[in-house]
CSV table of C-alpha atoms and ligand atoms in Angstrom, one decimal:
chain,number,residue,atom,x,y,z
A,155,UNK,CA,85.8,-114.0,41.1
A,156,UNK,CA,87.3,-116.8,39.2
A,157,UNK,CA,88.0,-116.4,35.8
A,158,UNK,CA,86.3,-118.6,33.1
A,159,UNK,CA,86.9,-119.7,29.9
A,160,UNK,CA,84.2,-121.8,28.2
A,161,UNK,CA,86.2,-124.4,25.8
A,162,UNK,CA,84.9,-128.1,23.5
A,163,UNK,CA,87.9,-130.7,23.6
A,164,UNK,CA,87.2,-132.9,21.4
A,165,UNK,CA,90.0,-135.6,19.0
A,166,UNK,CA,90.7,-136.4,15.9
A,167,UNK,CA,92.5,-139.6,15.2
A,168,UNK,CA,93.2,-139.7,18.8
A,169,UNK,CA,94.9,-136.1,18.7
A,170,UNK,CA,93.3,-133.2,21.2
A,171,UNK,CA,91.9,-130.0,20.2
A,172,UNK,CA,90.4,-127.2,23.0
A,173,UNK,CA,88.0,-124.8,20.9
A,174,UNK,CA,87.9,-121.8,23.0
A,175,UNK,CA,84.4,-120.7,22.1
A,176,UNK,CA,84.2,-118.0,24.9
A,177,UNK,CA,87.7,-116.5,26.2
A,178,UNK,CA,85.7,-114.4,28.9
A,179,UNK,CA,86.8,-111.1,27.3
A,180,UNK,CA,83.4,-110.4,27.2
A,181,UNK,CA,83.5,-108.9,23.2
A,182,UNK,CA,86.7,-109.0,21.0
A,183,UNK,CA,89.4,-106.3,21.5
A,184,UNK,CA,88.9,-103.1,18.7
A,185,UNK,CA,90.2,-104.4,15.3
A,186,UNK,CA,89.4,-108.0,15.7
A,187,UNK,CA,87.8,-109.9,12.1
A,188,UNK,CA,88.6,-106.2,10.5
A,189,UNK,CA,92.4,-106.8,9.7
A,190,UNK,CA,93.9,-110.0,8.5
A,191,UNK,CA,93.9,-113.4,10.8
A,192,UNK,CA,97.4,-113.0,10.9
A,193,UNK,CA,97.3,-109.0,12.5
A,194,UNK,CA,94.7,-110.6,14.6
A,195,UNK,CA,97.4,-113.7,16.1
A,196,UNK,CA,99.4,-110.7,16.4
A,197,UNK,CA,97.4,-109.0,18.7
A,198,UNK,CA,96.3,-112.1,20.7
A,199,UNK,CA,100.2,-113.0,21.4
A,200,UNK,CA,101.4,-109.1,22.5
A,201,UNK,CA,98.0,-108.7,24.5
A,202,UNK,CA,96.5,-112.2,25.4
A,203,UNK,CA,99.1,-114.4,25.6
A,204,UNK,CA,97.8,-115.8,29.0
A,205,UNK,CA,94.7,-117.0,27.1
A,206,UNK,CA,96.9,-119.7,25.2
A,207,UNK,CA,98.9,-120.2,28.8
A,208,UNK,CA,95.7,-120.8,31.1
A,209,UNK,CA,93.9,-123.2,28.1
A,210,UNK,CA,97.3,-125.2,27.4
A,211,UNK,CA,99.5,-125.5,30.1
A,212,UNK,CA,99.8,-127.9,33.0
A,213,UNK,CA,97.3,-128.7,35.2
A,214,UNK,CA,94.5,-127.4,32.6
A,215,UNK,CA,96.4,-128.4,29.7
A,216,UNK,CA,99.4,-130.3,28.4
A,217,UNK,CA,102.1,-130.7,25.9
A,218,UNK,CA,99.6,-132.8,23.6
A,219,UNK,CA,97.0,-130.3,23.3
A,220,UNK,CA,96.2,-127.9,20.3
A,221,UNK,CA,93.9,-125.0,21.2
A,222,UNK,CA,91.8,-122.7,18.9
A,223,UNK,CA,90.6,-119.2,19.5
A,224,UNK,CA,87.1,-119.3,17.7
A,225,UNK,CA,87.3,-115.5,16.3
A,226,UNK,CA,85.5,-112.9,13.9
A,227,UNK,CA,86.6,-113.5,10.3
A,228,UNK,CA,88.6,-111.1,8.7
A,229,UNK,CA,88.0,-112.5,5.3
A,230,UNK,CA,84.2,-112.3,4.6
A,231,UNK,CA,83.6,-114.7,2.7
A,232,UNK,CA,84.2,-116.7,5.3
A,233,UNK,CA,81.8,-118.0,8.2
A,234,UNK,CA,84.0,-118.1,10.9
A,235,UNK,CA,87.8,-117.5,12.1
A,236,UNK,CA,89.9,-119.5,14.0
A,237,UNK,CA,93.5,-119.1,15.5
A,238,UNK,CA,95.3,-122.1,16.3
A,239,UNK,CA,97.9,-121.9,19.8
A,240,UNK,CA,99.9,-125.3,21.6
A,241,UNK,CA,101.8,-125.0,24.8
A,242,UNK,CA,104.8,-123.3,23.4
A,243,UNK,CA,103.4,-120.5,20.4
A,244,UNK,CA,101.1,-120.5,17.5
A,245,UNK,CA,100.1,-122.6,14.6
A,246,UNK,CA,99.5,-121.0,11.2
A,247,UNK,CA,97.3,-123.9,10.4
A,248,UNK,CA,95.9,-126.8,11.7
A,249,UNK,CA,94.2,-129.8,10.0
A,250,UNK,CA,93.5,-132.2,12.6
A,251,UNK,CA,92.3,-129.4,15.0
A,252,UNK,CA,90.2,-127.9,12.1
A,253,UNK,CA,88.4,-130.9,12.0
A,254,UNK,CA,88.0,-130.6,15.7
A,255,UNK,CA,86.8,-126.8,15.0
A,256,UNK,CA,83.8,-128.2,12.5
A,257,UNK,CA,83.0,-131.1,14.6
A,258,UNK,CA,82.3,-129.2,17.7
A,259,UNK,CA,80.6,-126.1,15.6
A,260,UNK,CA,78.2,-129.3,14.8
A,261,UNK,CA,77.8,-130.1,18.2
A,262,UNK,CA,76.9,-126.0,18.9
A,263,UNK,CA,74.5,-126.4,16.6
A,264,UNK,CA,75.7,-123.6,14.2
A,265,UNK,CA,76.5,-125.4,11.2
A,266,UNK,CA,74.7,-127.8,9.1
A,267,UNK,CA,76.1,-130.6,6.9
A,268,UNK,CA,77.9,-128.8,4.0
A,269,UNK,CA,80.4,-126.3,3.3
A,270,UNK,CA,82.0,-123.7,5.7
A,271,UNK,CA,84.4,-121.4,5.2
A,272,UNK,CA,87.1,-120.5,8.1
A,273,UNK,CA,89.7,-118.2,7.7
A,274,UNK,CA,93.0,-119.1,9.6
A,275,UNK,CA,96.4,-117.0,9.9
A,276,UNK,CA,97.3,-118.2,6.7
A,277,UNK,CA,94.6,-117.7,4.6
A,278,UNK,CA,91.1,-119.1,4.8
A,279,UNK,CA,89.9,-122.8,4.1
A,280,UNK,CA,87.1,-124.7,3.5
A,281,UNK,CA,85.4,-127.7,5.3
A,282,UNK,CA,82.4,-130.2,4.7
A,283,UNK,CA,80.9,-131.3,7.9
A,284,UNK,CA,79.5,-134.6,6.0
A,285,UNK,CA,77.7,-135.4,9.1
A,286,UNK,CA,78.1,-136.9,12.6
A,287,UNK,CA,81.9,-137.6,13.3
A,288,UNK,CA,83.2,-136.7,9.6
A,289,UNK,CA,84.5,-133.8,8.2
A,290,UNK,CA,86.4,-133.1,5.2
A,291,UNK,CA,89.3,-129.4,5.1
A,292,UNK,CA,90.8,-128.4,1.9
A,293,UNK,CA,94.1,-126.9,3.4
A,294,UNK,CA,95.9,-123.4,1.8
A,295,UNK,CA,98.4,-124.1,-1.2
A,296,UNK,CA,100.8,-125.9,-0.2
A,297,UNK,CA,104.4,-126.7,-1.9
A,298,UNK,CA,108.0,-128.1,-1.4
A,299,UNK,CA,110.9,-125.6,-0.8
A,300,UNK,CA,113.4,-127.4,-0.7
A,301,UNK,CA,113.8,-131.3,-2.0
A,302,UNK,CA,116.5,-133.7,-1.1
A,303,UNK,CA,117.8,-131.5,1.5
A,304,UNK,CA,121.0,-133.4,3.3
A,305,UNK,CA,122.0,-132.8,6.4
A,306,UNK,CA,124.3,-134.4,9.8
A,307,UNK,CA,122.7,-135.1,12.5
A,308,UNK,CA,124.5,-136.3,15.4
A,309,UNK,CA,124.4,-139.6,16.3
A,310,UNK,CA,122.6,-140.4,13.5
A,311,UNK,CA,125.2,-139.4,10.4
A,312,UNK,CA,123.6,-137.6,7.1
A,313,UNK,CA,119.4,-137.5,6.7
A,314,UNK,CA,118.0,-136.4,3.7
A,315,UNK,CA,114.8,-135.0,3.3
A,316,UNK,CA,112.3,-132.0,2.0
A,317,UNK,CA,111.3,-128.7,3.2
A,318,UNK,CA,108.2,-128.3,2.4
A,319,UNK,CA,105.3,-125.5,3.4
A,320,UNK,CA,101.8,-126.7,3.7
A,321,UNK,CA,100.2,-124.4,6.8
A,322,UNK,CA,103.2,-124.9,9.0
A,323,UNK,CA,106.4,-125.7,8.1
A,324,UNK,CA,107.6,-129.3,7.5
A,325,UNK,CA,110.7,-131.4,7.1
A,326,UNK,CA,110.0,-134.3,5.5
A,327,UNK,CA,112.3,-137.8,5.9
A,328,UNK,CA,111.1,-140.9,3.8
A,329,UNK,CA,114.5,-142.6,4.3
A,330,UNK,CA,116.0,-143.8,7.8
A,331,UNK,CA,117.0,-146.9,10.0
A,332,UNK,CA,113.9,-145.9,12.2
A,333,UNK,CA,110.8,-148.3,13.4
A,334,UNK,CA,107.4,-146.1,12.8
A,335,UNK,CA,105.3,-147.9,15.7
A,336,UNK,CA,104.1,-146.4,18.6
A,337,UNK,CA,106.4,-148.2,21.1
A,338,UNK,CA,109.3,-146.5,19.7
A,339,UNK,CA,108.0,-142.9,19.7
A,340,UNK,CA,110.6,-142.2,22.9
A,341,UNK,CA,113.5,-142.6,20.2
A,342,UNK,CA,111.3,-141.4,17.2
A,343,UNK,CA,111.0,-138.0,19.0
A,344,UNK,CA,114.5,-137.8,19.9
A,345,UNK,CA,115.8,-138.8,16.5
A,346,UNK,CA,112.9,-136.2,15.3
A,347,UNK,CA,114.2,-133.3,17.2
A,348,UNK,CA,117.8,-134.0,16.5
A,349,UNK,CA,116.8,-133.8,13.0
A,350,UNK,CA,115.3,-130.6,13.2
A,351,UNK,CA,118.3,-129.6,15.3
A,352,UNK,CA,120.2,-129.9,12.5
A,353,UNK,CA,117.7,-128.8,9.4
A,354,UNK,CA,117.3,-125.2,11.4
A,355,UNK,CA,121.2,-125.1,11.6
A,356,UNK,CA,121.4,-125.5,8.1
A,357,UNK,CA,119.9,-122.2,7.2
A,358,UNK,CA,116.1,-123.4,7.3
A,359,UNK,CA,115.4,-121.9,10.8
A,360,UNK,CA,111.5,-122.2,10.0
A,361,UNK,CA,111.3,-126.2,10.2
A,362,UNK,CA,109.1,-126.3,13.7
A,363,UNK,CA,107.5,-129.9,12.4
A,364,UNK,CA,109.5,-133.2,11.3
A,365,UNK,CA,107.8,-136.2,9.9
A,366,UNK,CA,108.9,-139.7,9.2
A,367,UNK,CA,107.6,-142.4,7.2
A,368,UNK,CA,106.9,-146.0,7.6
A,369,UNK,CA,105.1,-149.0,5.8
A,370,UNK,CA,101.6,-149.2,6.4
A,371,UNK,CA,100.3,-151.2,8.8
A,372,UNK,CA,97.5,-152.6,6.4
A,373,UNK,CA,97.9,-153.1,2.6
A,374,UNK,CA,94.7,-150.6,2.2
A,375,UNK,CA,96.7,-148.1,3.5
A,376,UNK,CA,99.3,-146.3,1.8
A,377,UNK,CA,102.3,-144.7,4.7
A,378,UNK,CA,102.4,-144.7,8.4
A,379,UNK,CA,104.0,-141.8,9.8
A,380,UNK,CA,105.4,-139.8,12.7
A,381,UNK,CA,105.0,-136.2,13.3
A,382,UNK,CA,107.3,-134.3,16.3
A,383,UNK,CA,105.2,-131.4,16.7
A,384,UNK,CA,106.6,-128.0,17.5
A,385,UNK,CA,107.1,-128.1,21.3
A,386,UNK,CA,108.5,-131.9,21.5
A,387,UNK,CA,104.9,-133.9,21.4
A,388,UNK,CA,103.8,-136.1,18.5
A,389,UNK,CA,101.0,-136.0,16.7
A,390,UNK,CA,98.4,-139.0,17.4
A,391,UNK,CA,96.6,-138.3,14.3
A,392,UNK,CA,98.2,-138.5,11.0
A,393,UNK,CA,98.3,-134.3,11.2
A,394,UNK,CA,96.6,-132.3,8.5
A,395,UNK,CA,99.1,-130.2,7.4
A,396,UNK,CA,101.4,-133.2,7.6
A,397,UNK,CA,99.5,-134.9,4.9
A,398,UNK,CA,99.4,-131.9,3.0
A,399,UNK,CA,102.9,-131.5,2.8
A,400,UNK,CA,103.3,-135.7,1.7
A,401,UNK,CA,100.7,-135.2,-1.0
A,402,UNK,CA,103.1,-132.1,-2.1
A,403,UNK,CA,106.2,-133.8,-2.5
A,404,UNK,CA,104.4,-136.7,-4.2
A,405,UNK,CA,102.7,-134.6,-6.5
A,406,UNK,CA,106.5,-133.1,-7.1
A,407,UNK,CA,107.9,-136.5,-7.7
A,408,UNK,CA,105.1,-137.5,-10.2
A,409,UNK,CA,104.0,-140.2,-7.3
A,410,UNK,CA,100.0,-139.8,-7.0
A,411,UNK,CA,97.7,-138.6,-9.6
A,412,UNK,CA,95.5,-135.7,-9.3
A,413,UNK,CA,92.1,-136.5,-7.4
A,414,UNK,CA,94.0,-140.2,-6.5
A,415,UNK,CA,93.3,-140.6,-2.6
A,416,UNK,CA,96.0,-141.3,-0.4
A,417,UNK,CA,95.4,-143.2,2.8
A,418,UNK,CA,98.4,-141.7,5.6
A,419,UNK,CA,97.9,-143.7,9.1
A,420,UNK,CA,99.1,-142.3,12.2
A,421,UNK,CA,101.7,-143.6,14.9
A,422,UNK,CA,98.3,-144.9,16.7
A,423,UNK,CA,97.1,-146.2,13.8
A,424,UNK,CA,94.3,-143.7,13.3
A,425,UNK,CA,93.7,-142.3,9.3
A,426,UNK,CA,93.4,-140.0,7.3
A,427,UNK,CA,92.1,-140.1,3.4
A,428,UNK,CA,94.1,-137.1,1.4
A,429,UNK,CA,93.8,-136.1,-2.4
A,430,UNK,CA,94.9,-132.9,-3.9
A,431,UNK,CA,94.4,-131.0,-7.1
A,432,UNK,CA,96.9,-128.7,-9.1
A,433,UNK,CA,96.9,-125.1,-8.0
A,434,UNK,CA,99.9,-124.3,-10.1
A,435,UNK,CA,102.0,-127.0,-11.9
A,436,UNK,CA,105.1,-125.5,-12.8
A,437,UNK,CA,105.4,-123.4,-9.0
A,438,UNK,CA,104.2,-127.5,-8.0
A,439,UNK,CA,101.9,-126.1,-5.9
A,440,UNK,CA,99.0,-128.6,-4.8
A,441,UNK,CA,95.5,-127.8,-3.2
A,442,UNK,CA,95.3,-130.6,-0.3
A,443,UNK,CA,91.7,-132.3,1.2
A,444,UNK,CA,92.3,-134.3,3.8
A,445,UNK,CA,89.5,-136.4,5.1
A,446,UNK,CA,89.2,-137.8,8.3
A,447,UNK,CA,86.7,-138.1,11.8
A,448,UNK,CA,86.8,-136.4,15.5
A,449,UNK,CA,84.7,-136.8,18.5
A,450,UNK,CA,83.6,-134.1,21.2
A,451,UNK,CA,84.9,-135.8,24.4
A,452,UNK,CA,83.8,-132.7,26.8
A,453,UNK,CA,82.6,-129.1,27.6
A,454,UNK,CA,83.8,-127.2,30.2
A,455,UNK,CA,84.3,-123.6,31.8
A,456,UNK,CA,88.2,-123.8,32.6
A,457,UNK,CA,88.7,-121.3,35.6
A,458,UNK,CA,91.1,-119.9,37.7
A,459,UNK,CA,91.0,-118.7,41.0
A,460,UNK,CA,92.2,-115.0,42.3
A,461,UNK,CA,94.3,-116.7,44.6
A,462,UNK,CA,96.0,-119.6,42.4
A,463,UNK,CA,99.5,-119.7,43.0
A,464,UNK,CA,99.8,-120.9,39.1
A,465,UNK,CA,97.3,-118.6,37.4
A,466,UNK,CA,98.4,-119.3,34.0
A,467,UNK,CA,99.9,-122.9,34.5
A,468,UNK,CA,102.8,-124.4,34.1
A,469,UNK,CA,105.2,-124.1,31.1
A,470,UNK,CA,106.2,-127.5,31.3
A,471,UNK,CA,107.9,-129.0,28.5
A,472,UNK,CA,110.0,-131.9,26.3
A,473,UNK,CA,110.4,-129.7,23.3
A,474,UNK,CA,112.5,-126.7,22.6
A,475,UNK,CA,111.3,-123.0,23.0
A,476,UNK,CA,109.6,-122.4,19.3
B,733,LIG,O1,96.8,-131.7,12.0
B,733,LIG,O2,97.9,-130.0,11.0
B,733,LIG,C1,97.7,-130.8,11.9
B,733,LIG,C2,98.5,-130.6,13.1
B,733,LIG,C3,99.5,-129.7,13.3
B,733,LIG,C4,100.0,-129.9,14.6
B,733,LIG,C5,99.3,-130.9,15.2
B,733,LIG,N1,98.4,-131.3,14.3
């Protein structure tokens, strides 16, 4: 009998997310939506790792690719749970793949347009499905650690930047001699993990996402970025969490007002529209919405066959172990 997994891919701003809806378990595991999200990823890595390793590795999946486990809440105030996976670990958040999450529980037909509440590893948040393609996710508290943090990066000489925790955790570089377009993201991603080489080396071991900025490629937009992910892909959307961690270091800097949107374009081009509010001035910690559209591009049982020489794929990949 093969084994099958019923998954939505859909993308946001060009970036792929794989909402498991059924992992074939047939019900959750004893504890599951009782204990916190992050007891719950716990779980799914010691016991069902091969869940993340069938949906995301090669030849079902890829390097590019963000999954979700649709999951009972723990928090119940919230509607659903969700726990976000790539090819190489686990997420604690995920904005562009939340967006994926509400789009495609539109599609299931078990949300209307409104509010919902998921609750996520790191504490719940809330969406607006505004309708077709657009959703809006106001993201966990998010804050910088560490600003103007210099390091030497080899080849490169000294990179300043901010740590800065928004969901995931972020290094953030505004200055460099790099071109943000996407025909130089083969030397954007290796001046992005030699960066983050050197940030973990320097005592912040947690930095699993770099980010870069650029000019705009319109005036109505505000910042283009890059965004090396954690297992050596980039992000083709502007990434949620991303966002949330600029709109925390400009909120620091006294750089965009309260409620004042912020337009952040991807490395394809592809935007998001972000505005935060205060959750705690003096800790500058910032509440971050980030706006932006996805598409379901496919439904599918993924299986795999008693006999498949690969059962759980391939662990393929550019990046470092994370
Ligand atoms: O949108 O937050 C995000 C994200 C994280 C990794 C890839 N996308």
């Amino acid at each position: 009998m093969n084994r099958k997994i019923r998954v939505i891919d859909s993308h946001t701003g060009g970036e792929p997310t794989r909402v498991v809806i059924d992992p074939g378990w047939g019900h959750f595991p004893a504890g599951w939506g009782e204990r916190s999200l992050a007891e719950d990823l716990h779980a799914l890595r010691r016991d069902h790792d091969d869940l993340r390793s069938i949906c995301l590795h090669e030849p079902r999946g890829g390097e590019v690719w963000v999954g979700g486990l649709l999951c009972p809440p723990a928090d119940k105030t919230c509607d659903f749970g969700v726990i976000f996976f790539n090819h190489i670990g686990y997420l604690g958040m995920c904005g562009h793949g939340t967006i994926g999450l509400v789009v495609t529980l539109a599609h299931l037909g078990r949300i209307e347009p409104g509010a919902v509440r998921i609750d996520t590893p790191v504490g719940p948040v809330e969406a607006v499905w505004h309708g077709g393609a657009e959703v809006s996710v106001t993201n966990v508290p998010s804050r910088r650690i560490a600003a103007g943090v210099v390091v030497e990066v080899p080849g490169i000489g000294q990179v300043s930047g901010d740590v800065v925790w928004s969901g995931n955790p972020f290094f953030l570089v505004q200055r460099h001699d790099e071109t943000i377009t996407a025909s130089n993201v083969a030397r954007l991603t290796h001046v992005a993990l030699e960066i983050r080489r050197a940030v973990r080396a320097a005592g912040y071991e947690q930095v699993d996402h770099v980010e870069l900025f650029g000019p705009p490629s319109t005036p109505d937009r505000d910042s283009k970025n890059f965004v090396l992910c954690p297992g050596g892909a980039y992000d083709r959307s502007p990434c949620g969490t991303g966002t949330s961690a600029k709109l925390a270091c400009l909120a620091a800097d006294g750089l965009l007002a309260e409620g004042q949107p912020w337009v952040q374009e991807s490395i394809i081009g592809s935007t998001f529209v972000a505005s935060y509010r205060w959750a705690d001035r003096q800790q500058g910690e910032v509440i971050p919405t980030i706006r932006g559209s996805a598409y379901v591009t496919a439904e599918a049982d993924l299986m795999v066959a008693p006999d498949d020489p690969f059962p759980q794929g391939i662990s393929a990949t550019s990046g470092e172990p994370g």
